[in-house]
Short mmCIF file of N, CA and C in Angstrom, two decimals:
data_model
loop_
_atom_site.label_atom_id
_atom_site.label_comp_id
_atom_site.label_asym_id
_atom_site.label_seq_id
_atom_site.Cartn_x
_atom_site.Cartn_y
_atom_site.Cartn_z
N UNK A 1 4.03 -51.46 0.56
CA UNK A 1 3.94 -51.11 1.96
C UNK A 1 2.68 -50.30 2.23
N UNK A 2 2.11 -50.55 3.26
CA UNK A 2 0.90 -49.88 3.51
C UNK A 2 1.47 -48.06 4.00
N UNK A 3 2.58 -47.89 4.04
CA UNK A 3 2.40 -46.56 4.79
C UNK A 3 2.90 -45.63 3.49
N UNK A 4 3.23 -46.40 2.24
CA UNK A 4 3.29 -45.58 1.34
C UNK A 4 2.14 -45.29 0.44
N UNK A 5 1.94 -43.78 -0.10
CA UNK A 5 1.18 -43.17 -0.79
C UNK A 5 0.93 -43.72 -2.09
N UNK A 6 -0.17 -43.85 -2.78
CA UNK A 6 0.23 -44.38 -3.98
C UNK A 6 -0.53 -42.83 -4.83
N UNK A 7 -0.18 -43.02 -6.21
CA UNK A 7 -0.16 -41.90 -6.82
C UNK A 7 -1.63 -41.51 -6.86
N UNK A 8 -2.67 -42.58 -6.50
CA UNK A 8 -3.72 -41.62 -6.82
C UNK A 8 -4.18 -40.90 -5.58
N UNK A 9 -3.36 -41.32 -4.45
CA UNK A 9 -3.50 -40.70 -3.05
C UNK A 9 -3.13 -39.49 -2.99
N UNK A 10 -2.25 -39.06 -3.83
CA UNK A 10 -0.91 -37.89 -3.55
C UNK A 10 -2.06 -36.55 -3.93
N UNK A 11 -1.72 -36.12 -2.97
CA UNK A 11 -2.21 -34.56 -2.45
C UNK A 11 -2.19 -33.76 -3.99
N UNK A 12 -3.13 -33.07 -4.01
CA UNK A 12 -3.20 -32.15 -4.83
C UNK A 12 -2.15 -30.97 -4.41
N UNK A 13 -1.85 -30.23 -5.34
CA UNK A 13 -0.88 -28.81 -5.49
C UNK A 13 -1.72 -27.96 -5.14
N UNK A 14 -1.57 -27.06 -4.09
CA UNK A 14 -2.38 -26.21 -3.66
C UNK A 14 -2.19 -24.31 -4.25
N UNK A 15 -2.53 -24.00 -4.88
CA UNK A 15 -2.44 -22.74 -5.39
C UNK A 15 -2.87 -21.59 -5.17
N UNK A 16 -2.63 -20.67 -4.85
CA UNK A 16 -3.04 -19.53 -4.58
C UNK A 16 -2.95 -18.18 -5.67
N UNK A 17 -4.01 -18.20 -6.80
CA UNK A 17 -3.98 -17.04 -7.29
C UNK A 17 -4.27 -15.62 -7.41
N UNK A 18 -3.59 -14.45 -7.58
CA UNK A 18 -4.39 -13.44 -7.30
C UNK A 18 -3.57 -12.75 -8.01
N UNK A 19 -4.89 -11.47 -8.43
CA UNK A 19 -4.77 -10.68 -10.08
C UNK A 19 -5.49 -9.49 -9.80
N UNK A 20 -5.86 -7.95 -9.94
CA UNK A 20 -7.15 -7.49 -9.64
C UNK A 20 -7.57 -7.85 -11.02
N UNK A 21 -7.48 -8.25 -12.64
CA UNK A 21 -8.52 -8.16 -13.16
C UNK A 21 -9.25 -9.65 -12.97
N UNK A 22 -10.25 -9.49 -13.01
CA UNK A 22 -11.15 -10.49 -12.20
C UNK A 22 -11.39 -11.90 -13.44
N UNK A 23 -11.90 -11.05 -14.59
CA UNK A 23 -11.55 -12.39 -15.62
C UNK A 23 -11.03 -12.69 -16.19
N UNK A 24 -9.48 -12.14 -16.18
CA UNK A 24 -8.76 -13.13 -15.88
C UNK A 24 -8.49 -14.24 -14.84
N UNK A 25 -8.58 -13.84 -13.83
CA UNK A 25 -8.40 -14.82 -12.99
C UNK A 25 -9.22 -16.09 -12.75
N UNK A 26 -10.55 -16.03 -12.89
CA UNK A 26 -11.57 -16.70 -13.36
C UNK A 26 -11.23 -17.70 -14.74
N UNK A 27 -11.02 -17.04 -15.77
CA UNK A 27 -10.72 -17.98 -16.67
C UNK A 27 -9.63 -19.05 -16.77
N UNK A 28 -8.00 -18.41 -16.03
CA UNK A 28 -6.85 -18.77 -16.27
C UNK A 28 -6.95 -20.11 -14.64
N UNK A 29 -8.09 -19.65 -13.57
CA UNK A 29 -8.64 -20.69 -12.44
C UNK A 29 -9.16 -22.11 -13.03
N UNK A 30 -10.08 -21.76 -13.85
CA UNK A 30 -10.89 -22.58 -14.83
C UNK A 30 -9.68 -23.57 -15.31
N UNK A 31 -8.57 -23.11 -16.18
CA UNK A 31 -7.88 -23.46 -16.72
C UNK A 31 -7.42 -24.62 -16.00
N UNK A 32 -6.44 -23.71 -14.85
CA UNK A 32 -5.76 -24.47 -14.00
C UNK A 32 -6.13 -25.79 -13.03
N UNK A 33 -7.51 -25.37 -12.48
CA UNK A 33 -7.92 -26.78 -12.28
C UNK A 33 -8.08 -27.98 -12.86
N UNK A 34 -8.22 -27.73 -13.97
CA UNK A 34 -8.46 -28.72 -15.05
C UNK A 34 -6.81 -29.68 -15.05
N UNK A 35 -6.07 -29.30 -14.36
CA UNK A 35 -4.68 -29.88 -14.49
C UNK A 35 -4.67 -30.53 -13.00
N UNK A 36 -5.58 -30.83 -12.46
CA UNK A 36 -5.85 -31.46 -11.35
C UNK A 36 -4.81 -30.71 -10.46
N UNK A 37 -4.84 -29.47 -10.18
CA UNK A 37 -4.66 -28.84 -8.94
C UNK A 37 -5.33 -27.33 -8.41
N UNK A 38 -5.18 -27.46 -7.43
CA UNK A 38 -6.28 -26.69 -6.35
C UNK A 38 -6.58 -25.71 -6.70
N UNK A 39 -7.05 -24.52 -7.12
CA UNK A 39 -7.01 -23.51 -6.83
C UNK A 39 -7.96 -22.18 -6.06
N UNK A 40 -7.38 -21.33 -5.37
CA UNK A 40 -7.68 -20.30 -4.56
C UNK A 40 -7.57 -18.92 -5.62
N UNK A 41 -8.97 -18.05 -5.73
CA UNK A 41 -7.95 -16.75 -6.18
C UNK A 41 -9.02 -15.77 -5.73
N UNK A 42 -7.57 -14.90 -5.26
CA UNK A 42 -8.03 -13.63 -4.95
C UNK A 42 -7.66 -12.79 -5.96
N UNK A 43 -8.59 -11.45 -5.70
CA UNK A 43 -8.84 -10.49 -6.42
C UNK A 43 -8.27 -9.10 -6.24
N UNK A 44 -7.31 -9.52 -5.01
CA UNK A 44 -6.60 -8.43 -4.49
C UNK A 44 -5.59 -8.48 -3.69
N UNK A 45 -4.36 -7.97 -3.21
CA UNK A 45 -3.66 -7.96 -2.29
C UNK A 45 -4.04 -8.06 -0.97
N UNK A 46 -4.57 -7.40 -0.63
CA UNK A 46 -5.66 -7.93 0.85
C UNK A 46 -6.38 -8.94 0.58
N UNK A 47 -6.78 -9.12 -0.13
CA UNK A 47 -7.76 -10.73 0.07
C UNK A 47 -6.57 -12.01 0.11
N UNK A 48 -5.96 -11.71 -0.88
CA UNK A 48 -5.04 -12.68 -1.05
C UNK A 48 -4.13 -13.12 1.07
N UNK A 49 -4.24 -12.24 1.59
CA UNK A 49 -3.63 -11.94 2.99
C UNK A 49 -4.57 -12.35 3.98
N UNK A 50 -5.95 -12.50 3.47
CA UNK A 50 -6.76 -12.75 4.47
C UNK A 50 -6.94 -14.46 4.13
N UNK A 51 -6.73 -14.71 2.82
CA UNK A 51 -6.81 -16.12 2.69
C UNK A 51 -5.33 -17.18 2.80
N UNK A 52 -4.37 -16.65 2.83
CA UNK A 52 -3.09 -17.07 3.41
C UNK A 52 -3.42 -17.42 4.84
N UNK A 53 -3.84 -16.19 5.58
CA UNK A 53 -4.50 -16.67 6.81
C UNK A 53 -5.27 -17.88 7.23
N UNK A 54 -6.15 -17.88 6.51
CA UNK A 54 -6.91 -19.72 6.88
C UNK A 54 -5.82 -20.52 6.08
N UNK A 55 -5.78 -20.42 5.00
CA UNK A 55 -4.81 -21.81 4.43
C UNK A 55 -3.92 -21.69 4.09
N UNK A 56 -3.03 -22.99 4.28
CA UNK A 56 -1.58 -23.27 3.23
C UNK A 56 -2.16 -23.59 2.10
N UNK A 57 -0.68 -22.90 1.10
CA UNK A 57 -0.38 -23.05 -0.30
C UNK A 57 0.72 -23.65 -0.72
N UNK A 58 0.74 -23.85 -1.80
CA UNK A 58 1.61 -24.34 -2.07
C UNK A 58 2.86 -23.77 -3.43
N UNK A 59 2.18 -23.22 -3.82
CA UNK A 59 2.17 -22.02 -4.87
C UNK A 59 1.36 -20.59 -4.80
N UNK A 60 2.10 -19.08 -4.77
CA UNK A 60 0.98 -18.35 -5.11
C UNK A 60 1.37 -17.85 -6.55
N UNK A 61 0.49 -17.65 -7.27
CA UNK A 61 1.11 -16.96 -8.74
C UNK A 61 0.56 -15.65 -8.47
N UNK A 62 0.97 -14.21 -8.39
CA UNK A 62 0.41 -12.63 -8.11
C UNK A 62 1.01 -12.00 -9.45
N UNK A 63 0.11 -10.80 -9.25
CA UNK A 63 0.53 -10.03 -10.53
C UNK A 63 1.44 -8.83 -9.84
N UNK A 64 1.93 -8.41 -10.77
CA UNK A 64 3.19 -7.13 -9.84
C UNK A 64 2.15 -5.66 -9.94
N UNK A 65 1.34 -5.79 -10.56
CA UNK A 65 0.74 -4.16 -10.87
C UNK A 65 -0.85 -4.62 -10.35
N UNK A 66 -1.45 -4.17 -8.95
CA UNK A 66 -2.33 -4.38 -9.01
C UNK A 66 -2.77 -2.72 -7.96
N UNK A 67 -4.53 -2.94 -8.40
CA UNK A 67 -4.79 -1.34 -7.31
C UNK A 67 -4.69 -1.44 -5.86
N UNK A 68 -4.64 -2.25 -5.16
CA UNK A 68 -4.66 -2.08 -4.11
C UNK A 68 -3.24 -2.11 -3.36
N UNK A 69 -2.69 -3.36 -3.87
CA UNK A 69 -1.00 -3.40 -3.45
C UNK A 69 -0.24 -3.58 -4.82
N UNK A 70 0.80 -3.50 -4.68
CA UNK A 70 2.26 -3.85 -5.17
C UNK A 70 2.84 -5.21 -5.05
N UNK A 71 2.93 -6.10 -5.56
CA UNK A 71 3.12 -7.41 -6.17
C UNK A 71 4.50 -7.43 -5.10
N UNK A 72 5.25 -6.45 -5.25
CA UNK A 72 6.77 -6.62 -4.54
C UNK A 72 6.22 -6.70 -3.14
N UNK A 73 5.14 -5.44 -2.68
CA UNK A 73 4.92 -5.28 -0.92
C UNK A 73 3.82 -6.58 -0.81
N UNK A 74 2.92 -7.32 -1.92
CA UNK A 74 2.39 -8.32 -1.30
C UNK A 74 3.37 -9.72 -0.65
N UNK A 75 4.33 -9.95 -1.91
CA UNK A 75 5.18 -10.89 -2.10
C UNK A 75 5.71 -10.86 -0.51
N UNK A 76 6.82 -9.59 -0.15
CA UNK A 76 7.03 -9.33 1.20
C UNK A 76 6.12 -9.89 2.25
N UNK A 77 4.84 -9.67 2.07
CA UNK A 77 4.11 -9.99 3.29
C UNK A 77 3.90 -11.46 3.13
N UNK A 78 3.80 -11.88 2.17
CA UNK A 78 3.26 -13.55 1.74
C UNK A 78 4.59 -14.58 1.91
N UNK A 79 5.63 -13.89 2.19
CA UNK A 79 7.03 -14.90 3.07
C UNK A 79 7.51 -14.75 4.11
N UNK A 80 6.66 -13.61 4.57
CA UNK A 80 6.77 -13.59 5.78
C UNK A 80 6.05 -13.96 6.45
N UNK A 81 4.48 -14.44 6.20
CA UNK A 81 3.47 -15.19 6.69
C UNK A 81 4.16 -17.13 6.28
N UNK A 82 4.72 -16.88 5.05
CA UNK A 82 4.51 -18.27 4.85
C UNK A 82 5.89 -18.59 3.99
N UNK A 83 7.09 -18.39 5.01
CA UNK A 83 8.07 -18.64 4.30
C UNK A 83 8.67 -19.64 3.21
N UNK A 84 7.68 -20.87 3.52
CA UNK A 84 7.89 -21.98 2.57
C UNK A 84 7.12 -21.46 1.38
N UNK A 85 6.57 -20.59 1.31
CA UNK A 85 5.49 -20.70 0.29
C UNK A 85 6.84 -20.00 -1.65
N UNK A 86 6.33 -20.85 -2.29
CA UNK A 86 6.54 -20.54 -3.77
C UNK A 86 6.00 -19.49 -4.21
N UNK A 87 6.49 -18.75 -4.96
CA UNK A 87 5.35 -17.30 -5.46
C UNK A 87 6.32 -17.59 -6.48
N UNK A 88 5.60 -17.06 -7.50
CA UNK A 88 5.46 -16.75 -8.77
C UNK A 88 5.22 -15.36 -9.15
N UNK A 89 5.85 -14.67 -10.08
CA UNK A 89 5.44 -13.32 -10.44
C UNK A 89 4.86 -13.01 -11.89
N UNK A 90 3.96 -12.54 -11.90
CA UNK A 90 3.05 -12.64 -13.45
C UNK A 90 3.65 -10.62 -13.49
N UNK A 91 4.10 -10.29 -14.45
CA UNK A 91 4.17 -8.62 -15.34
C UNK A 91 3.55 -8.73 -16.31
N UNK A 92 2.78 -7.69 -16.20
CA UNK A 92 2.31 -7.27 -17.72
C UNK A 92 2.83 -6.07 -18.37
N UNK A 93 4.10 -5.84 -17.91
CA UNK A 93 4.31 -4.35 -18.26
C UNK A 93 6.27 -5.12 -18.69
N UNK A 94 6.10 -6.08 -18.67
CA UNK A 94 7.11 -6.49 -19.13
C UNK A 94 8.78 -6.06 -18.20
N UNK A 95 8.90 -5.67 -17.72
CA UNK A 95 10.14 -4.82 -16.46
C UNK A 95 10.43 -5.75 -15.57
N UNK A 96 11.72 -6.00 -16.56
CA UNK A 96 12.66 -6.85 -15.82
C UNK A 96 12.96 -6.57 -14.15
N UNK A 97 13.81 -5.38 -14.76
CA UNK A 97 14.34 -4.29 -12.73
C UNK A 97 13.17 -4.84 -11.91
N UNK A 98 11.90 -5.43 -12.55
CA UNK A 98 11.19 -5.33 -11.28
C UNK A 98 10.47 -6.99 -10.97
N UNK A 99 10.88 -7.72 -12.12
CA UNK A 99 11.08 -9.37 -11.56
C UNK A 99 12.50 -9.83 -11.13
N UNK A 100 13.43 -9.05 -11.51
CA UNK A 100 14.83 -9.18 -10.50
C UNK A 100 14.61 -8.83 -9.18
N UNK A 101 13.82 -7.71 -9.14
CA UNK A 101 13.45 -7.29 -7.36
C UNK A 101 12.89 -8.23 -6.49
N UNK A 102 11.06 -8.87 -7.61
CA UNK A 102 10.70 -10.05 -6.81
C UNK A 102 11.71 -11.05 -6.35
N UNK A 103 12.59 -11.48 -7.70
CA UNK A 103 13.05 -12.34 -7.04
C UNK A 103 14.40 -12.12 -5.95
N UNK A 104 14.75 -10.84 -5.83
CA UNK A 104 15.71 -10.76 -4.56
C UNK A 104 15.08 -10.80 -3.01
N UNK A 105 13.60 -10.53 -3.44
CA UNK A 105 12.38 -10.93 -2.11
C UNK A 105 12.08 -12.12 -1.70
N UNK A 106 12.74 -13.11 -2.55
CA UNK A 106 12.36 -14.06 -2.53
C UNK A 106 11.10 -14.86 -3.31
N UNK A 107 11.03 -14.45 -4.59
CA UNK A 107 9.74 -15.22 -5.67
C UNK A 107 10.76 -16.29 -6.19
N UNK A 108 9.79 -17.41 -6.53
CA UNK A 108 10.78 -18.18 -6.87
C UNK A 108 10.74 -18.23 -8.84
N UNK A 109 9.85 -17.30 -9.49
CA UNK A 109 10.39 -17.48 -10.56
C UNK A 109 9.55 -16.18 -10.80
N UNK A 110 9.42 -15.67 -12.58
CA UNK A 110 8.60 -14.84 -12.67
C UNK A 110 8.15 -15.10 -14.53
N UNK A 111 6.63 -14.41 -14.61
CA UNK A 111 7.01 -15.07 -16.41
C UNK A 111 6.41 -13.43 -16.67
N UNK A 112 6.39 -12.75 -18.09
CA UNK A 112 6.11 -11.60 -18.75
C UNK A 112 4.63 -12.30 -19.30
N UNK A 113 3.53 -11.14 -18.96
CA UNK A 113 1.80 -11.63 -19.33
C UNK A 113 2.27 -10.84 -20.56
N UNK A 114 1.48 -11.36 -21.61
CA UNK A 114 0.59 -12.67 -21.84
C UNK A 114 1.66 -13.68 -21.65
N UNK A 115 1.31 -14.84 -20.96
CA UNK A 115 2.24 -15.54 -21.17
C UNK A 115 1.49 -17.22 -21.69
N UNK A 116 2.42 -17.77 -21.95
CA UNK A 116 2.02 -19.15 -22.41
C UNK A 116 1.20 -20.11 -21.34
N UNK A 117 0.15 -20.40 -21.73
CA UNK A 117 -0.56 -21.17 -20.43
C UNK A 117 0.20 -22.43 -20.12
N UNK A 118 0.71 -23.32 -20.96
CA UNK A 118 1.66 -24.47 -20.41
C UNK A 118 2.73 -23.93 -19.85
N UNK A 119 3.64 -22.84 -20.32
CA UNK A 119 4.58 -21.96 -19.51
C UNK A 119 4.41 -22.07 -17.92
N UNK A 120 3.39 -21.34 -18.20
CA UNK A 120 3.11 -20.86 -16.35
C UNK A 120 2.46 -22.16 -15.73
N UNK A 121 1.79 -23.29 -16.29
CA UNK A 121 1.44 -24.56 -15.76
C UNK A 121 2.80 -25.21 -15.55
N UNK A 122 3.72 -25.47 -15.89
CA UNK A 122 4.64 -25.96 -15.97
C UNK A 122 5.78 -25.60 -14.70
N UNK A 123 5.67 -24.11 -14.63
CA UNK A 123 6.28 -23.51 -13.69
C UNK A 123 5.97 -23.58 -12.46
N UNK A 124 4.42 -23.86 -12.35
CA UNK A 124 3.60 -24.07 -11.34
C UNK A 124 4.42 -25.25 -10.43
N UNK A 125 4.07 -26.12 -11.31
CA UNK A 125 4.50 -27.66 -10.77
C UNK A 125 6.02 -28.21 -10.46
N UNK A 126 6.87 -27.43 -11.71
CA UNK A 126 7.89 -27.32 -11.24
C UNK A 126 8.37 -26.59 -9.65
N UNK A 127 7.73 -25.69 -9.55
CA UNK A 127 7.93 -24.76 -8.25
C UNK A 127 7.56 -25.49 -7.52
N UNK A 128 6.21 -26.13 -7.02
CA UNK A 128 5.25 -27.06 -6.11
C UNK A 128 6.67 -28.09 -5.61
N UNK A 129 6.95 -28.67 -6.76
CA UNK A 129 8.34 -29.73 -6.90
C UNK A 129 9.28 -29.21 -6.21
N UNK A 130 9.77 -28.31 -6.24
CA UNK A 130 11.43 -27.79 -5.91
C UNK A 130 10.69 -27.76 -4.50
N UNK A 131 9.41 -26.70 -3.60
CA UNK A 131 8.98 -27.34 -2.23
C UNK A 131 9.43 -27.89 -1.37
N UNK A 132 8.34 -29.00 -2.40
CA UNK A 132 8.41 -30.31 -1.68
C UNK A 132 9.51 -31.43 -0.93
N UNK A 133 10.82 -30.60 -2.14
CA UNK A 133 12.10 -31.65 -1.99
C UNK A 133 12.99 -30.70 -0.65
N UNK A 134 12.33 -30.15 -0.48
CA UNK A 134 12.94 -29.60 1.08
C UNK A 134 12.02 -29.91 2.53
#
């Protein structure tokens, strides 16, 4: 049928990352594109808010400990701008009490840094997936 998509049509996964350390985010960006989907990253809780603003995502992956905001008060603001949106919670401090919190905010998953790069690729897409089917 002409009005169906065929797979090499199908939209890329749109991502939104943000971390303050910078290379990381850069490298683990690098990474992620390479899996043929989008990515956005900010370097901060406010940036991350100013770029929600121009675009949809489809995923954001944030870290919970950053200098400017709080992973829990960004998360808050990033479903309330964009209630469909997937978030992801990256810890590096390992604290559970406080990926149970994201996710009573509504994150839809969370992983402990360092974490496995197919892990969190995996989760990505899975999340993008669960979306979409709503």
């Amino acid at each position: 049928m002409a009005d169906e998509m065929s797979l090499s049509e199908k939209p890329r996964l749109r991502l939104l990352l943000v971390d303050d350390e910078a290379g990381f985010v850069d490298v683990l960006a690098r990474r992620i594109a390479k899996r043929n989907i989008q990515v956005c990253k900010a370097y901060s809780g406010y940036e991350a808010v100013q770029i929600l603003r121009k675009e949809p995502f489809d995923v954001a992956v944030l870290d919970l400990k950053m200098a400017d905001m709080d992973g829990i008060e960004l998360l808050k603001i990033l479903k309330k701008m964009a209630p469909d949106l997937q978030v992801i919670i990256l810890t590096g401090h390992g604290c559970e009490a406080a990926a149970r919190d994201g996710m009573s905010h509504g994150a839809a998953d969370y992983l402990i840094k360092p974490c496995d790069f197919e892990e969190l690729t995996a989760k990505i897409q899975q999340t993008a997936l669960h979306r979409r089917e709503f």
